[in-house]
Amino acid sequence: KQEVTQIPAALSVPEGENLVLNCSFTDSAIYNLQWFRQDPGKGLTSLLLIQSSQREQTSGRLNASLDKSSGRSTLYIAASQPGDSATYLCAVTRGSTLGRLYFGRGTQLTVWP
Amino acid sequence: DGGITQSPKYLFRKEGQNVTLSCEQNLNHDAMYWYRQDPGQGLRLIYYSQIVNDFQKGDIAEGYSVSREKKESFPLTVTSAQKNPTAFYLCASRRLAGVAETQYFGPGTRLLVL
């Protein structure tokens, strides 16, 4: 069974810091890995998707890397802003086109001015 | 605007009552999913469906039922057999074109027990 772990569970930093969020998964037979953002009481918004054949993806101040062999991914947030405050969830997909996602518990990020 | 709608935003269930959560999408996606989220927990899969009139159990299907009579609709019923239904329920959909397709999520329904 696929287990996804995220470290740290919570993070509080001042504005402007560069951040690293970590995600690990137990079964390296994944098709892709995704990072989502969730604001309190809201649904999820996809941030980045890395296919299993890729090493990283970038979108603006966000960069996600994937090391499938070691079962790890990191989400790097550059120059953090208060608007980045949210919970960040990592999820992996196993199986072909079924698209099942296995989620970690998330990292709750607070960026203070 | 294309997207996923869930209703109601809040739902209250009495003891022994069945309640139904609505999920509708106008993205023309083939696959739809229901997840449950408890405080401090990741999302757990309840049911999913790839095509009309077909669906599969996820990891925590006991006490829940679904139907997929139309491509755009995937309602979830929380039955009286679900003894701890208080949670945030999220519906998602996805194209089945390939491994690079992401899931799109609705805004969620919060279910509370009276």
JSON list of N, CA, C and O in Angstrom, two decimals, chain A residues 1 31-32 34 36 38 40-46 49 51-52 87 89 93 95-106, chain B residues 9 31 33 35 37 40-43 45 48 50 56-59 88 90 94 96 98-103 105-108 110:
[
{"chain": "A", "resi": 1, "resn": "LYS", "atom": "N", "xyz": [0.84, -1.18, 0.00]},
{"chain": "A", "resi": 1, "resn": "LYS", "atom": "CA", "xyz": [0.00, 0.00, 0.00]},
{"chain": "A", "resi": 1, "resn": "LYS", "atom": "C", "xyz": [0.89, 1.25, 0.00]},
{"chain": "A", "resi": 1, "resn": "LYS", "atom": "O", "xyz": [1.92, 1.28, 0.64]},
{"chain": "A", "resi": 31, "resn": "TYR", "atom": "N", "xyz": [3.07, 7.06, -11.21]},
{"chain": "A", "resi": 31, "resn": "TYR", "atom": "CA", "xyz": [2.94, 7.65, -12.53]},
{"chain": "A", "resi": 31, "resn": "TYR", "atom": "C", "xyz": [3.20, 9.13, -12.51]},
{"chain": "A", "resi": 31, "resn": "TYR", "atom": "O", "xyz": [3.71, 9.70, -13.46]},
{"chain": "A", "resi": 32, "resn": "ASN", "atom": "N", "xyz": [2.80, 9.77, -11.44]},
{"chain": "A", "resi": 32, "resn": "ASN", "atom": "CA", "xyz": [3.14, 11.18, -11.28]},
{"chain": "A", "resi": 32, "resn": "ASN", "atom": "C", "xyz": [3.00, 11.59, -9.83]},
{"chain": "A", "resi": 32, "resn": "ASN", "atom": "O", "xyz": [2.48, 10.83, -9.00]},
{"chain": "A", "resi": 34, "resn": "GLN", "atom": "N", "xyz": [1.96, 15.13, -7.48]},
{"chain": "A", "resi": 34, "resn": "GLN", "atom": "CA", "xyz": [1.38, 16.47, -7.56]},
{"chain": "A", "resi": 34, "resn": "GLN", "atom": "C", "xyz": [1.50, 17.17, -6.21]},
{"chain": "A", "resi": 34, "resn": "GLN", "atom": "O", "xyz": [1.42, 16.55, -5.15]},
{"chain": "A", "resi": 36, "resn": "PHE", "atom": "N", "xyz": [-0.50, 20.23, -4.19]},
{"chain": "A", "resi": 36, "resn": "PHE", "atom": "CA", "xyz": [-1.74, 21.01, -4.16]},
{"chain": "A", "resi": 36, "resn": "PHE", "atom": "C", "xyz": [-1.65, 22.04, -3.04]},
{"chain": "A", "resi": 36, "resn": "PHE", "atom": "O", "xyz": [-0.94, 21.86, -2.05]},
{"chain": "A", "resi": 38, "resn": "GLN", "atom": "N", "xyz": [-4.26, 24.14, -0.35]},
{"chain": "A", "resi": 38, "resn": "GLN", "atom": "CA", "xyz": [-5.61, 24.20, 0.19]},
{"chain": "A", "resi": 38, "resn": "GLN", "atom": "C", "xyz": [-5.71, 25.35, 1.18]},
{"chain": "A", "resi": 38, "resn": "GLN", "atom": "O", "xyz": [-5.00, 25.38, 2.19]},
{"chain": "A", "resi": 40, "resn": "PRO", "atom": "N", "xyz": [-8.03, 27.43, 4.04]},
{"chain": "A", "resi": 40, "resn": "PRO", "atom": "CA", "xyz": [-8.96, 26.94, 5.07]},
{"chain": "A", "resi": 40, "resn": "PRO", "atom": "C", "xyz": [-10.40, 26.84, 4.58]},
{"chain": "A", "resi": 40, "resn": "PRO", "atom": "O", "xyz": [-10.95, 27.79, 4.03]},
{"chain": "A", "resi": 41, "resn": "GLY", "atom": "N", "xyz": [-10.99, 25.66, 4.73]},
{"chain": "A", "resi": 41, "resn": "GLY", "atom": "CA", "xyz": [-12.38, 25.45, 4.36]},
{"chain": "A", "resi": 41, "resn": "GLY", "atom": "C", "xyz": [-12.66, 25.43, 2.88]},
{"chain": "A", "resi": 41, "resn": "GLY", "atom": "O", "xyz": [-13.82, 25.53, 2.46]},
{"chain": "A", "resi": 42, "resn": "LYS", "atom": "N", "xyz": [-11.62, 25.29, 2.07]},
{"chain": "A", "resi": 42, "resn": "LYS", "atom": "CA", "xyz": [-11.78, 25.33, 0.61]},
{"chain": "A", "resi": 42, "resn": "LYS", "atom": "C", "xyz": [-11.33, 24.02, -0.02]},
{"chain": "A", "resi": 42, "resn": "LYS", "atom": "O", "xyz": [-10.78, 23.13, 0.62]},
{"chain": "A", "resi": 43, "resn": "GLY", "atom": "N", "xyz": [-11.58, 23.93, -1.33]},
{"chain": "A", "resi": 43, "resn": "GLY", "atom": "CA", "xyz": [-11.09, 22.80, -2.08]},
{"chain": "A", "resi": 43, "resn": "GLY", "atom": "C", "xyz": [-9.60, 22.91, -2.38]},
{"chain": "A", "resi": 43, "resn": "GLY", "atom": "O", "xyz": [-8.93, 23.83, -1.91]},
{"chain": "A", "resi": 44, "resn": "LEU", "atom": "N", "xyz": [-9.09, 21.97, -3.18]},
{"chain": "A", "resi": 44, "resn": "LEU", "atom": "CA", "xyz": [-7.67, 21.94, -3.52]},
{"chain": "A", "resi": 44, "resn": "LEU", "atom": "C", "xyz": [-7.41, 22.59, -4.87]},
{"chain": "A", "resi": 44, "resn": "LEU", "atom": "O", "xyz": [-8.22, 22.44, -5.80]},
{"chain": "A", "resi": 45, "resn": "THR", "atom": "N", "xyz": [-6.26, 23.26, -4.96]},
{"chain": "A", "resi": 45, "resn": "THR", "atom": "CA", "xyz": [-5.82, 23.83, -6.22]},
{"chain": "A", "resi": 45, "resn": "THR", "atom": "C", "xyz": [-4.50, 23.19, -6.59]},
{"chain": "A", "resi": 45, "resn": "THR", "atom": "O", "xyz": [-3.57, 23.17, -5.79]},
{"chain": "A", "resi": 46, "resn": "SER", "atom": "N", "xyz": [-4.42, 22.67, -7.80]},
{"chain": "A", "resi": 46, "resn": "SER", "atom": "CA", "xyz": [-3.19, 22.04, -8.25]},
{"chain": "A", "resi": 46, "resn": "SER", "atom": "C", "xyz": [-2.12, 23.10, -8.50]},
{"chain": "A", "resi": 46, "resn": "SER", "atom": "O", "xyz": [-2.36, 24.11, -9.16]},
{"chain": "A", "resi": 49, "resn": "LEU", "atom": "N", "xyz": [2.56, 19.45, -11.27]},
{"chain": "A", "resi": 49, "resn": "LEU", "atom": "CA", "xyz": [2.48, 18.00, -11.51]},
{"chain": "A", "resi": 49, "resn": "LEU", "atom": "C", "xyz": [3.78, 17.56, -12.16]},
{"chain": "A", "resi": 49, "resn": "LEU", "atom": "O", "xyz": [4.20, 18.16, -13.17]},
{"chain": "A", "resi": 51, "resn": "GLN", "atom": "N", "xyz": [5.61, 14.34, -13.84]},
{"chain": "A", "resi": 51, "resn": "GLN", "atom": "CA", "xyz": [5.48, 12.97, -14.31]},
{"chain": "A", "resi": 51, "resn": "GLN", "atom": "C", "xyz": [6.66, 12.14, -13.83]},
{"chain": "A", "resi": 51, "resn": "GLN", "atom": "O", "xyz": [7.73, 12.68, -13.54]},
{"chain": "A", "resi": 52, "resn": "SER", "atom": "N", "xyz": [6.49, 10.83, -13.78]},
{"chain": "A", "resi": 52, "resn": "SER", "atom": "CA", "xyz": [7.52, 9.96, -13.22]},
{"chain": "A", "resi": 52, "resn": "SER", "atom": "C", "xyz": [8.83, 10.02, -14.00]},
{"chain": "A", "resi": 52, "resn": "SER", "atom": "O", "xyz": [9.90, 9.74, -13.46]},
{"chain": "A", "resi": 87, "resn": "THR", "atom": "N", "xyz": [-2.32, 25.30, 3.45]},
{"chain": "A", "resi": 87, "resn": "THR", "atom": "CA", "xyz": [-1.82, 23.95, 3.64]},
{"chain": "A", "resi": 87, "resn": "THR", "atom": "C", "xyz": [-1.42, 23.39, 2.28]},
{"chain": "A", "resi": 87, "resn": "THR", "atom": "O", "xyz": [-2.15, 23.52, 1.30]},
{"chain": "A", "resi": 89, "resn": "LEU", "atom": "N", "xyz": [-0.37, 20.12, 0.12]},
{"chain": "A", "resi": 89, "resn": "LEU", "atom": "CA", "xyz": [-0.56, 18.67, 0.11]},
{"chain": "A", "resi": 89, "resn": "LEU", "atom": "C", "xyz": [0.19, 18.05, -1.06]},
{"chain": "A", "resi": 89, "resn": "LEU", "atom": "O", "xyz": [0.16, 18.56, -2.17]},
{"chain": "A", "resi": 93, "resn": "THR", "atom": "N", "xyz": [0.17, 9.30, -7.80]},
{"chain": "A", "resi": 93, "resn": "THR", "atom": "CA", "xyz": [-0.76, 8.48, -8.58]},
{"chain": "A", "resi": 93, "resn": "THR", "atom": "C", "xyz": [-0.10, 7.15, -8.90]},
{"chain": "A", "resi": 93, "resn": "THR", "atom": "O", "xyz": [1.04, 7.13, -9.37]},
{"chain": "A", "resi": 95, "resn": "GLY", "atom": "N", "xyz": [-1.04, 3.23, -10.80]},
{"chain": "A", "resi": 95, "resn": "GLY", "atom": "CA", "xyz": [-2.01, 2.67, -11.75]},
{"chain": "A", "resi": 95, "resn": "GLY", "atom": "C", "xyz": [-2.08, 3.53, -12.99]},
{"chain": "A", "resi": 95, "resn": "GLY", "atom": "O", "xyz": [-1.70, 4.69, -13.00]},
{"chain": "A", "resi": 96, "resn": "SER", "atom": "N", "xyz": [-2.58, 2.99, -14.06]},
{"chain": "A", "resi": 96, "resn": "SER", "atom": "CA", "xyz": [-2.51, 3.63, -15.37]},
{"chain": "A", "resi": 96, "resn": "SER", "atom": "C", "xyz": [-3.41, 4.84, -15.48]},
{"chain": "A", "resi": 96, "resn": "SER", "atom": "O", "xyz": [-3.05, 5.94, -15.09]},
{"chain": "A", "resi": 97, "resn": "THR", "atom": "N", "xyz": [-4.62, 4.70, -15.96]},
{"chain": "A", "resi": 97, "resn": "THR", "atom": "CA", "xyz": [-5.46, 5.85, -16.20]},
{"chain": "A", "resi": 97, "resn": "THR", "atom": "C", "xyz": [-6.53, 6.02, -15.13]},
{"chain": "A", "resi": 97, "resn": "THR", "atom": "O", "xyz": [-7.42, 6.85, -15.27]},
{"chain": "A", "resi": 98, "resn": "LEU", "atom": "N", "xyz": [-6.46, 5.25, -14.07]},
{"chain": "A", "resi": 98, "resn": "LEU", "atom": "CA", "xyz": [-7.49, 5.39, -13.05]},
{"chain": "A", "resi": 98, "resn": "LEU", "atom": "C", "xyz": [-7.35, 6.69, -12.28]},
{"chain": "A", "resi": 98, "resn": "LEU", "atom": "O", "xyz": [-8.31, 7.20, -11.72]},
{"chain": "A", "resi": 99, "resn": "GLY", "atom": "N", "xyz": [-6.15, 7.21, -12.21]},
{"chain": "A", "resi": 99, "resn": "GLY", "atom": "CA", "xyz": [-5.94, 8.51, -11.60]},
{"chain": "A", "resi": 99, "resn": "GLY", "atom": "C", "xyz": [-6.10, 8.57, -10.10]},
{"chain": "A", "resi": 99, "resn": "GLY", "atom": "O", "xyz": [-6.27, 9.65, -9.53]},
{"chain": "A", "resi": 100, "resn": "ARG", "atom": "N", "xyz": [-6.08, 7.42, -9.42]},
{"chain": "A", "resi": 100, "resn": "ARG", "atom": "CA", "xyz": [-6.21, 7.45, -7.97]},
{"chain": "A", "resi": 100, "resn": "ARG", "atom": "C", "xyz": [-5.07, 8.24, -7.36]},
{"chain": "A", "resi": 100, "resn": "ARG", "atom": "O", "xyz": [-3.91, 8.02, -7.69]},
{"chain": "A", "resi": 101, "resn": "LEU", "atom": "N", "xyz": [-5.40, 9.12, -6.42]},
{"chain": "A", "resi": 101, "resn": "LEU", "atom": "CA", "xyz": [-4.40, 9.90, -5.71]},
{"chain": "A", "resi": 101, "resn": "LEU", "atom": "C", "xyz": [-4.25, 9.39, -4.28]},
{"chain": "A", "resi": 101, "resn": "LEU", "atom": "O", "xyz": [-5.25, 9.13, -3.61]},
{"chain": "A", "resi": 102, "resn": "TYR", "atom": "N", "xyz": [-3.00, 9.29, -3.83]},
{"chain": "A", "resi": 102, "resn": "TYR", "atom": "CA", "xyz": [-2.69, 8.97, -2.45]},
{"chain": "A", "resi": 102, "resn": "TYR", "atom": "C", "xyz": [-2.06, 10.21, -1.84]},
{"chain": "A", "resi": 102, "resn": "TYR", "atom": "O", "xyz": [-1.02, 10.67, -2.32]},
{"chain": "A", "resi": 103, "resn": "PHE", "atom": "N", "xyz": [-2.69, 10.72, -0.76]},
{"chain": "A", "resi": 103, "resn": "PHE", "atom": "CA", "xyz": [-2.30, 12.01, -0.20]},
{"chain": "A", "resi": 103, "resn": "PHE", "atom": "C", "xyz": [-1.49, 11.86, 1.08]},
{"chain": "A", "resi": 103, "resn": "PHE", "atom": "O", "xyz": [-1.71, 10.94, 1.88]},
{"chain": "A", "resi": 104, "resn": "GLY", "atom": "N", "xyz": [-0.58, 12.83, 1.29]},
{"chain": "A", "resi": 104, "resn": "GLY", "atom": "CA", "xyz": [0.02, 13.03, 2.59]},
{"chain": "A", "resi": 104, "resn": "GLY", "atom": "C", "xyz": [-0.92, 13.89, 3.44]},
{"chain": "A", "resi": 104, "resn": "GLY", "atom": "O", "xyz": [-1.95, 14.36, 2.97]},
{"chain": "A", "resi": 105, "resn": "ARG", "atom": "N", "xyz": [-0.52, 14.11, 4.70]},
{"chain": "A", "resi": 105, "resn": "ARG", "atom": "CA", "xyz": [-1.37, 14.89, 5.61]},
{"chain": "A", "resi": 105, "resn": "ARG", "atom": "C", "xyz": [-1.20, 16.39, 5.44]},
{"chain": "A", "resi": 105, "resn": "ARG", "atom": "O", "xyz": [-1.96, 17.17, 5.99]},
{"chain": "A", "resi": 106, "resn": "GLY", "atom": "N", "xyz": [-0.20, 16.79, 4.71]},
{"chain": "A", "resi": 106, "resn": "GLY", "atom": "CA", "xyz": [-0.03, 18.21, 4.43]},
{"chain": "A", "resi": 106, "resn": "GLY", "atom": "C", "xyz": [0.93, 18.92, 5.36]},
{"chain": "A", "resi": 106, "resn": "GLY", "atom": "O", "xyz": [1.24, 18.45, 6.46]},
{"chain": "B", "resi": 9, "resn": "LYS", "atom": "N", "xyz": [-23.10, 23.64, 0.90]},
{"chain": "B", "resi": 9, "resn": "LYS", "atom": "CA", "xyz": [-21.81, 23.95, 1.49]},
{"chain": "B", "resi": 9, "resn": "LYS", "atom": "C", "xyz": [-21.72, 23.34, 2.88]},
{"chain": "B", "resi": 9, "resn": "LYS", "atom": "O", "xyz": [-20.67, 22.85, 3.30]},
{"chain": "B", "resi": 31, "resn": "ALA", "atom": "N", "xyz": [-13.64, 10.79, -15.46]},
{"chain": "B", "resi": 31, "resn": "ALA", "atom": "CA", "xyz": [-13.48, 10.22, -14.13]},
{"chain": "B", "resi": 31, "resn": "ALA", "atom": "C", "xyz": [-13.91, 11.21, -13.05]},
{"chain": "B", "resi": 31, "resn": "ALA", "atom": "O", "xyz": [-13.66, 12.41, -13.15]},
{"chain": "B", "resi": 33, "resn": "TYR", "atom": "N", "xyz": [-14.36, 11.51, -8.54]},
{"chain": "B", "resi": 33, "resn": "TYR", "atom": "CA", "xyz": [-13.85, 10.95, -7.29]},
{"chain": "B", "resi": 33, "resn": "TYR", "atom": "C", "xyz": [-14.54, 11.63, -6.10]},
{"chain": "B", "resi": 33, "resn": "TYR", "atom": "O", "xyz": [-14.86, 12.81, -6.15]},
{"chain": "B", "resi": 35, "resn": "TYR", "atom": "N", "xyz": [-13.64, 12.21, -1.95]},
{"chain": "B", "resi": 35, "resn": "TYR", "atom": "CA", "xyz": [-12.66, 12.08, -0.89]},
{"chain": "B", "resi": 35, "resn": "TYR", "atom": "C", "xyz": [-13.27, 12.60, 0.42]},
{"chain": "B", "resi": 35, "resn": "TYR", "atom": "O", "xyz": [-14.11, 13.49, 0.42]},
{"chain": "B", "resi": 37, "resn": "GLN", "atom": "N", "xyz": [-12.02, 14.27, 4.15]},
{"chain": "B", "resi": 37, "resn": "GLN", "atom": "CA", "xyz": [-10.90, 14.90, 4.84]},
{"chain": "B", "resi": 37, "resn": "GLN", "atom": "C", "xyz": [-11.29, 15.17, 6.29]},
{"chain": "B", "resi": 37, "resn": "GLN", "atom": "O", "xyz": [-12.27, 15.85, 6.57]},
{"chain": "B", "resi": 40, "resn": "GLY", "atom": "N", "xyz": [-6.46, 17.69, 10.17]},
{"chain": "B", "resi": 40, "resn": "GLY", "atom": "CA", "xyz": [-5.07, 17.26, 10.28]},
{"chain": "B", "resi": 40, "resn": "GLY", "atom": "C", "xyz": [-4.75, 16.01, 9.48]},
{"chain": "B", "resi": 40, "resn": "GLY", "atom": "O", "xyz": [-3.66, 15.45, 9.62]},
{"chain": "B", "resi": 41, "resn": "GLN", "atom": "N", "xyz": [-5.68, 15.58, 8.65]},
{"chain": "B", "resi": 41, "resn": "GLN", "atom": "CA", "xyz": [-5.47, 14.36, 7.87]},
{"chain": "B", "resi": 41, "resn": "GLN", "atom": "C", "xyz": [-5.40, 14.70, 6.39]},
{"chain": "B", "resi": 41, "resn": "GLN", "atom": "O", "xyz": [-5.94, 15.69, 5.93]},
{"chain": "B", "resi": 42, "resn": "GLY", "atom": "N", "xyz": [-4.77, 13.81, 5.65]},
{"chain": "B", "resi": 42, "resn": "GLY", "atom": "CA", "xyz": [-4.83, 13.93, 4.20]},
{"chain": "B", "resi": 42, "resn": "GLY", "atom": "C", "xyz": [-6.18, 13.45, 3.71]},
{"chain": "B", "resi": 42, "resn": "GLY", "atom": "O", "xyz": [-7.02, 13.01, 4.48]},
{"chain": "B", "resi": 43, "resn": "LEU", "atom": "N", "xyz": [-6.39, 13.55, 2.41]},
{"chain": "B", "resi": 43, "resn": "LEU", "atom": "CA", "xyz": [-7.65, 13.10, 1.83]},
{"chain": "B", "resi": 43, "resn": "LEU", "atom": "C", "xyz": [-7.64, 11.59, 1.66]},
{"chain": "B", "resi": 43, "resn": "LEU", "atom": "O", "xyz": [-6.63, 11.00, 1.26]},
{"chain": "B", "resi": 45, "resn": "LEU", "atom": "N", "xyz": [-9.77, 8.33, -0.15]},
{"chain": "B", "resi": 45, "resn": "LEU", "atom": "CA", "xyz": [-10.68, 8.06, -1.26]},
{"chain": "B", "resi": 45, "resn": "LEU", "atom": "C", "xyz": [-11.86, 7.20, -0.81]},
{"chain": "B", "resi": 45, "resn": "LEU", "atom": "O", "xyz": [-11.67, 6.14, -0.21]},
{"chain": "B", "resi": 48, "resn": "TYR", "atom": "N", "xyz": [-14.79, 6.06, -6.62]},
{"chain": "B", "resi": 48, "resn": "TYR", "atom": "CA", "xyz": [-14.42, 6.72, -7.85]},
{"chain": "B", "resi": 48, "resn": "TYR", "atom": "C", "xyz": [-15.10, 6.04, -9.02]},
{"chain": "B", "resi": 48, "resn": "TYR", "atom": "O", "xyz": [-15.53, 4.87, -8.93]},
{"chain": "B", "resi": 50, "resn": "GLN", "atom": "N", "xyz": [-15.03, 5.85, -13.49]},
{"chain": "B", "resi": 50, "resn": "GLN", "atom": "CA", "xyz": [-14.38, 6.20, -14.76]},
{"chain": "B", "resi": 50, "resn": "GLN", "atom": "C", "xyz": [-15.40, 6.47, -15.86]},
{"chain": "B", "resi": 50, "resn": "GLN", "atom": "O", "xyz": [-15.13, 7.22, -16.80]},
{"chain": "B", "resi": 56, "resn": "GLN", "atom": "N", "xyz": [-16.09, 2.25, -8.49]},
{"chain": "B", "resi": 56, "resn": "GLN", "atom": "CA", "xyz": [-15.31, 1.34, -7.67]},
{"chain": "B", "resi": 56, "resn": "GLN", "atom": "C", "xyz": [-15.17, 1.89, -6.26]},
{"chain": "B", "resi": 56, "resn": "GLN", "atom": "O", "xyz": [-15.13, 3.11, -6.05]},
{"chain": "B", "resi": 57, "resn": "LYS", "atom": "N", "xyz": [-15.04, 0.99, -5.30]},
{"chain": "B", "resi": 57, "resn": "LYS", "atom": "CA", "xyz": [-14.81, 1.40, -3.92]},
{"chain": "B", "resi": 57, "resn": "LYS", "atom": "C", "xyz": [-13.39, 1.89, -3.76]},
{"chain": "B", "resi": 57, "resn": "LYS", "atom": "O", "xyz": [-12.45, 1.34, -4.34]},
{"chain": "B", "resi": 58, "resn": "GLY", "atom": "N", "xyz": [-13.25, 2.90, -2.92]},
{"chain": "B", "resi": 58, "resn": "GLY", "atom": "CA", "xyz": [-11.93, 3.35, -2.53]},
{"chain": "B", "resi": 58, "resn": "GLY", "atom": "C", "xyz": [-11.53, 2.70, -1.22]},
{"chain": "B", "resi": 58, "resn": "GLY", "atom": "O", "xyz": [-11.94, 1.58, -0.91]},
{"chain": "B", "resi": 59, "resn": "ASP", "atom": "N", "xyz": [-10.76, 3.43, -0.42]},
{"chain": "B", "resi": 59, "resn": "ASP", "atom": "CA", "xyz": [-10.21, 2.87, 0.81]},
{"chain": "B", "resi": 59, "resn": "ASP", "atom": "C", "xyz": [-11.19, 2.88, 1.99]},
{"chain": "B", "resi": 59, "resn": "ASP", "atom": "O", "xyz": [-11.03, 2.12, 2.93]},
{"chain": "B", "resi": 88, "resn": "PHE", "atom": "N", "xyz": [-15.10, 16.84, 6.14]},
{"chain": "B", "resi": 88, "resn": "PHE", "atom": "CA", "xyz": [-15.17, 17.70, 4.96]},
{"chain": "B", "resi": 88, "resn": "PHE", "atom": "C", "xyz": [-15.08, 16.78, 3.74]},
{"chain": "B", "resi": 88, "resn": "PHE", "atom": "O", "xyz": [-14.16, 15.98, 3.64]},
{"chain": "B", "resi": 90, "resn": "LEU", "atom": "N", "xyz": [-14.88, 16.19, -0.35]},
{"chain": "B", "resi": 90, "resn": "LEU", "atom": "CA", "xyz": [-14.42, 16.84, -1.57]},
{"chain": "B", "resi": 90, "resn": "LEU", "atom": "C", "xyz": [-14.66, 15.94, -2.77]},
{"chain": "B", "resi": 90, "resn": "LEU", "atom": "O", "xyz": [-14.36, 14.75, -2.75]},
{"chain": "B", "resi": 94, "resn": "ARG", "atom": "N", "xyz": [-11.47, 14.38, -13.49]},
{"chain": "B", "resi": 94, "resn": "ARG", "atom": "CA", "xyz": [-10.22, 14.33, -14.25]},
{"chain": "B", "resi": 94, "resn": "ARG", "atom": "C", "xyz": [-10.48, 13.74, -15.62]},
{"chain": "B", "resi": 94, "resn": "ARG", "atom": "O", "xyz": [-11.32, 12.85, -15.78]},
{"chain": "B", "resi": 96, "resn": "LEU", "atom": "N", "xyz": [-9.21, 11.30, -18.61]},
{"chain": "B", "resi": 96, "resn": "LEU", "atom": "CA", "xyz": [-8.47, 10.04, -18.58]},
{"chain": "B", "resi": 96, "resn": "LEU", "atom": "C", "xyz": [-7.48, 9.95, -19.73]},
{"chain": "B", "resi": 96, "resn": "LEU", "atom": "O", "xyz": [-7.09, 8.87, -20.12]},
{"chain": "B", "resi": 98, "resn": "GLY", "atom": "N", "xyz": [-4.27, 10.69, -19.97]},
{"chain": "B", "resi": 98, "resn": "GLY", "atom": "CA", "xyz": [-2.90, 10.23, -19.75]},
{"chain": "B", "resi": 98, "resn": "GLY", "atom": "C", "xyz": [-2.41, 10.56, -18.36]},
{"chain": "B", "resi": 98, "resn": "GLY", "atom": "O", "xyz": [-3.16, 11.06, -17.52]},
{"chain": "B", "resi": 99, "resn": "VAL", "atom": "N", "xyz": [-1.13, 10.32, -18.13]},
{"chain": "B", "resi": 99, "resn": "VAL", "atom": "CA", "xyz": [-0.60, 10.45, -16.77]},
{"chain": "B", "resi": 99, "resn": "VAL", "atom": "C", "xyz": [-0.35, 11.89, -16.36]},
{"chain": "B", "resi": 99, "resn": "VAL", "atom": "O", "xyz": [-0.07, 12.17, -15.21]},
{"chain": "B", "resi": 100, "resn": "ALA", "atom": "N", "xyz": [-0.43, 12.82, -17.31]},
{"chain": "B", "resi": 100, "resn": "ALA", "atom": "CA", "xyz": [-0.17, 14.22, -16.98]},
{"chain": "B", "resi": 100, "resn": "ALA", "atom": "C", "xyz": [-1.43, 14.99, -16.64]},
{"chain": "B", "resi": 100, "resn": "ALA", "atom": "O", "xyz": [-1.39, 16.20, -16.49]},
{"chain": "B", "resi": 101, "resn": "GLU", "atom": "N", "xyz": [-2.53, 14.31, -16.52]},
{"chain": "B", "resi": 101, "resn": "GLU", "atom": "CA", "xyz": [-3.78, 14.99, -16.24]},
{"chain": "B", "resi": 101, "resn": "GLU", "atom": "C", "xyz": [-3.98, 15.15, -14.74]},
{"chain": "B", "resi": 101, "resn": "GLU", "atom": "O", "xyz": [-3.92, 14.18, -13.99]},
{"chain": "B", "resi": 102, "resn": "THR", "atom": "N", "xyz": [-4.27, 16.38, -14.33]},
{"chain": "B", "resi": 102, "resn": "THR", "atom": "CA", "xyz": [-4.47, 16.62, -12.91]},
{"chain": "B", "resi": 102, "resn": "THR", "atom": "C", "xyz": [-5.94, 16.45, -12.55]},
{"chain": "B", "resi": 102, "resn": "THR", "atom": "O", "xyz": [-6.81, 16.42, -13.41]},
{"chain": "B", "resi": 103, "resn": "GLN", "atom": "N", "xyz": [-6.20, 16.34, -11.25]},
{"chain": "B", "resi": 103, "resn": "GLN", "atom": "CA", "xyz": [-7.58, 16.32, -10.77]},
{"chain": "B", "resi": 103, "resn": "GLN", "atom": "C", "xyz": [-7.99, 17.74, -10.40]},
{"chain": "B", "resi": 103, "resn": "GLN", "atom": "O", "xyz": [-7.20, 18.49, -9.82]},
{"chain": "B", "resi": 105, "resn": "PHE", "atom": "N", "xyz": [-10.73, 19.97, -8.23]},
{"chain": "B", "resi": 105, "resn": "PHE", "atom": "CA", "xyz": [-11.54, 19.77, -7.04]},
{"chain": "B", "resi": 105, "resn": "PHE", "atom": "C", "xyz": [-12.65, 20.79, -6.92]},
{"chain": "B", "resi": 105, "resn": "PHE", "atom": "O", "xyz": [-12.49, 21.95, -7.33]},
{"chain": "B", "resi": 106, "resn": "GLY", "atom": "N", "xyz": [-13.77, 20.35, -6.33]},
{"chain": "B", "resi": 106, "resn": "GLY", "atom": "CA", "xyz": [-14.84, 21.26, -5.99]},
{"chain": "B", "resi": 106, "resn": "GLY", "atom": "C", "xyz": [-14.54, 21.97, -4.68]},
{"chain": "B", "resi": 106, "resn": "GLY", "atom": "O", "xyz": [-13.53, 21.70, -4.04]},
{"chain": "B", "resi": 107, "resn": "PRO", "atom": "N", "xyz": [-15.46, 22.87, -4.25]},
{"chain": "B", "resi": 107, "resn": "PRO", "atom": "CA", "xyz": [-15.22, 23.66, -3.03]},
{"chain": "B", "resi": 107, "resn": "PRO", "atom": "C", "xyz": [-15.48, 22.90, -1.74]},
{"chain": "B", "resi": 107, "resn": "PRO", "atom": "O", "xyz": [-15.15, 23.39, -0.66]},
{"chain": "B", "resi": 108, "resn": "GLY", "atom": "N", "xyz": [-16.11, 21.71, -1.81]},
{"chain": "B", "resi": 108, "resn": "GLY", "atom": "CA", "xyz": [-16.31, 20.90, -0.63]},
{"chain": "B", "resi": 108, "resn": "GLY", "atom": "C", "xyz": [-17.66, 21.09, 0.04]},
{"chain": "B", "resi": 108, "resn": "GLY", "atom": "O", "xyz": [-18.33, 22.12, -0.13]},
{"chain": "B", "resi": 110, "resn": "ARG", "atom": "N", "xyz": [-19.21, 20.47, 4.02]},
{"chain": "B", "resi": 110, "resn": "ARG", "atom": "CA", "xyz": [-18.90, 20.09, 5.41]},
{"chain": "B", "resi": 110, "resn": "ARG", "atom": "C", "xyz": [-20.14, 19.45, 6.01]},
{"chain": "B", "resi": 110, "resn": "ARG", "atom": "O", "xyz": [-21.21, 20.06, 6.06]}
]
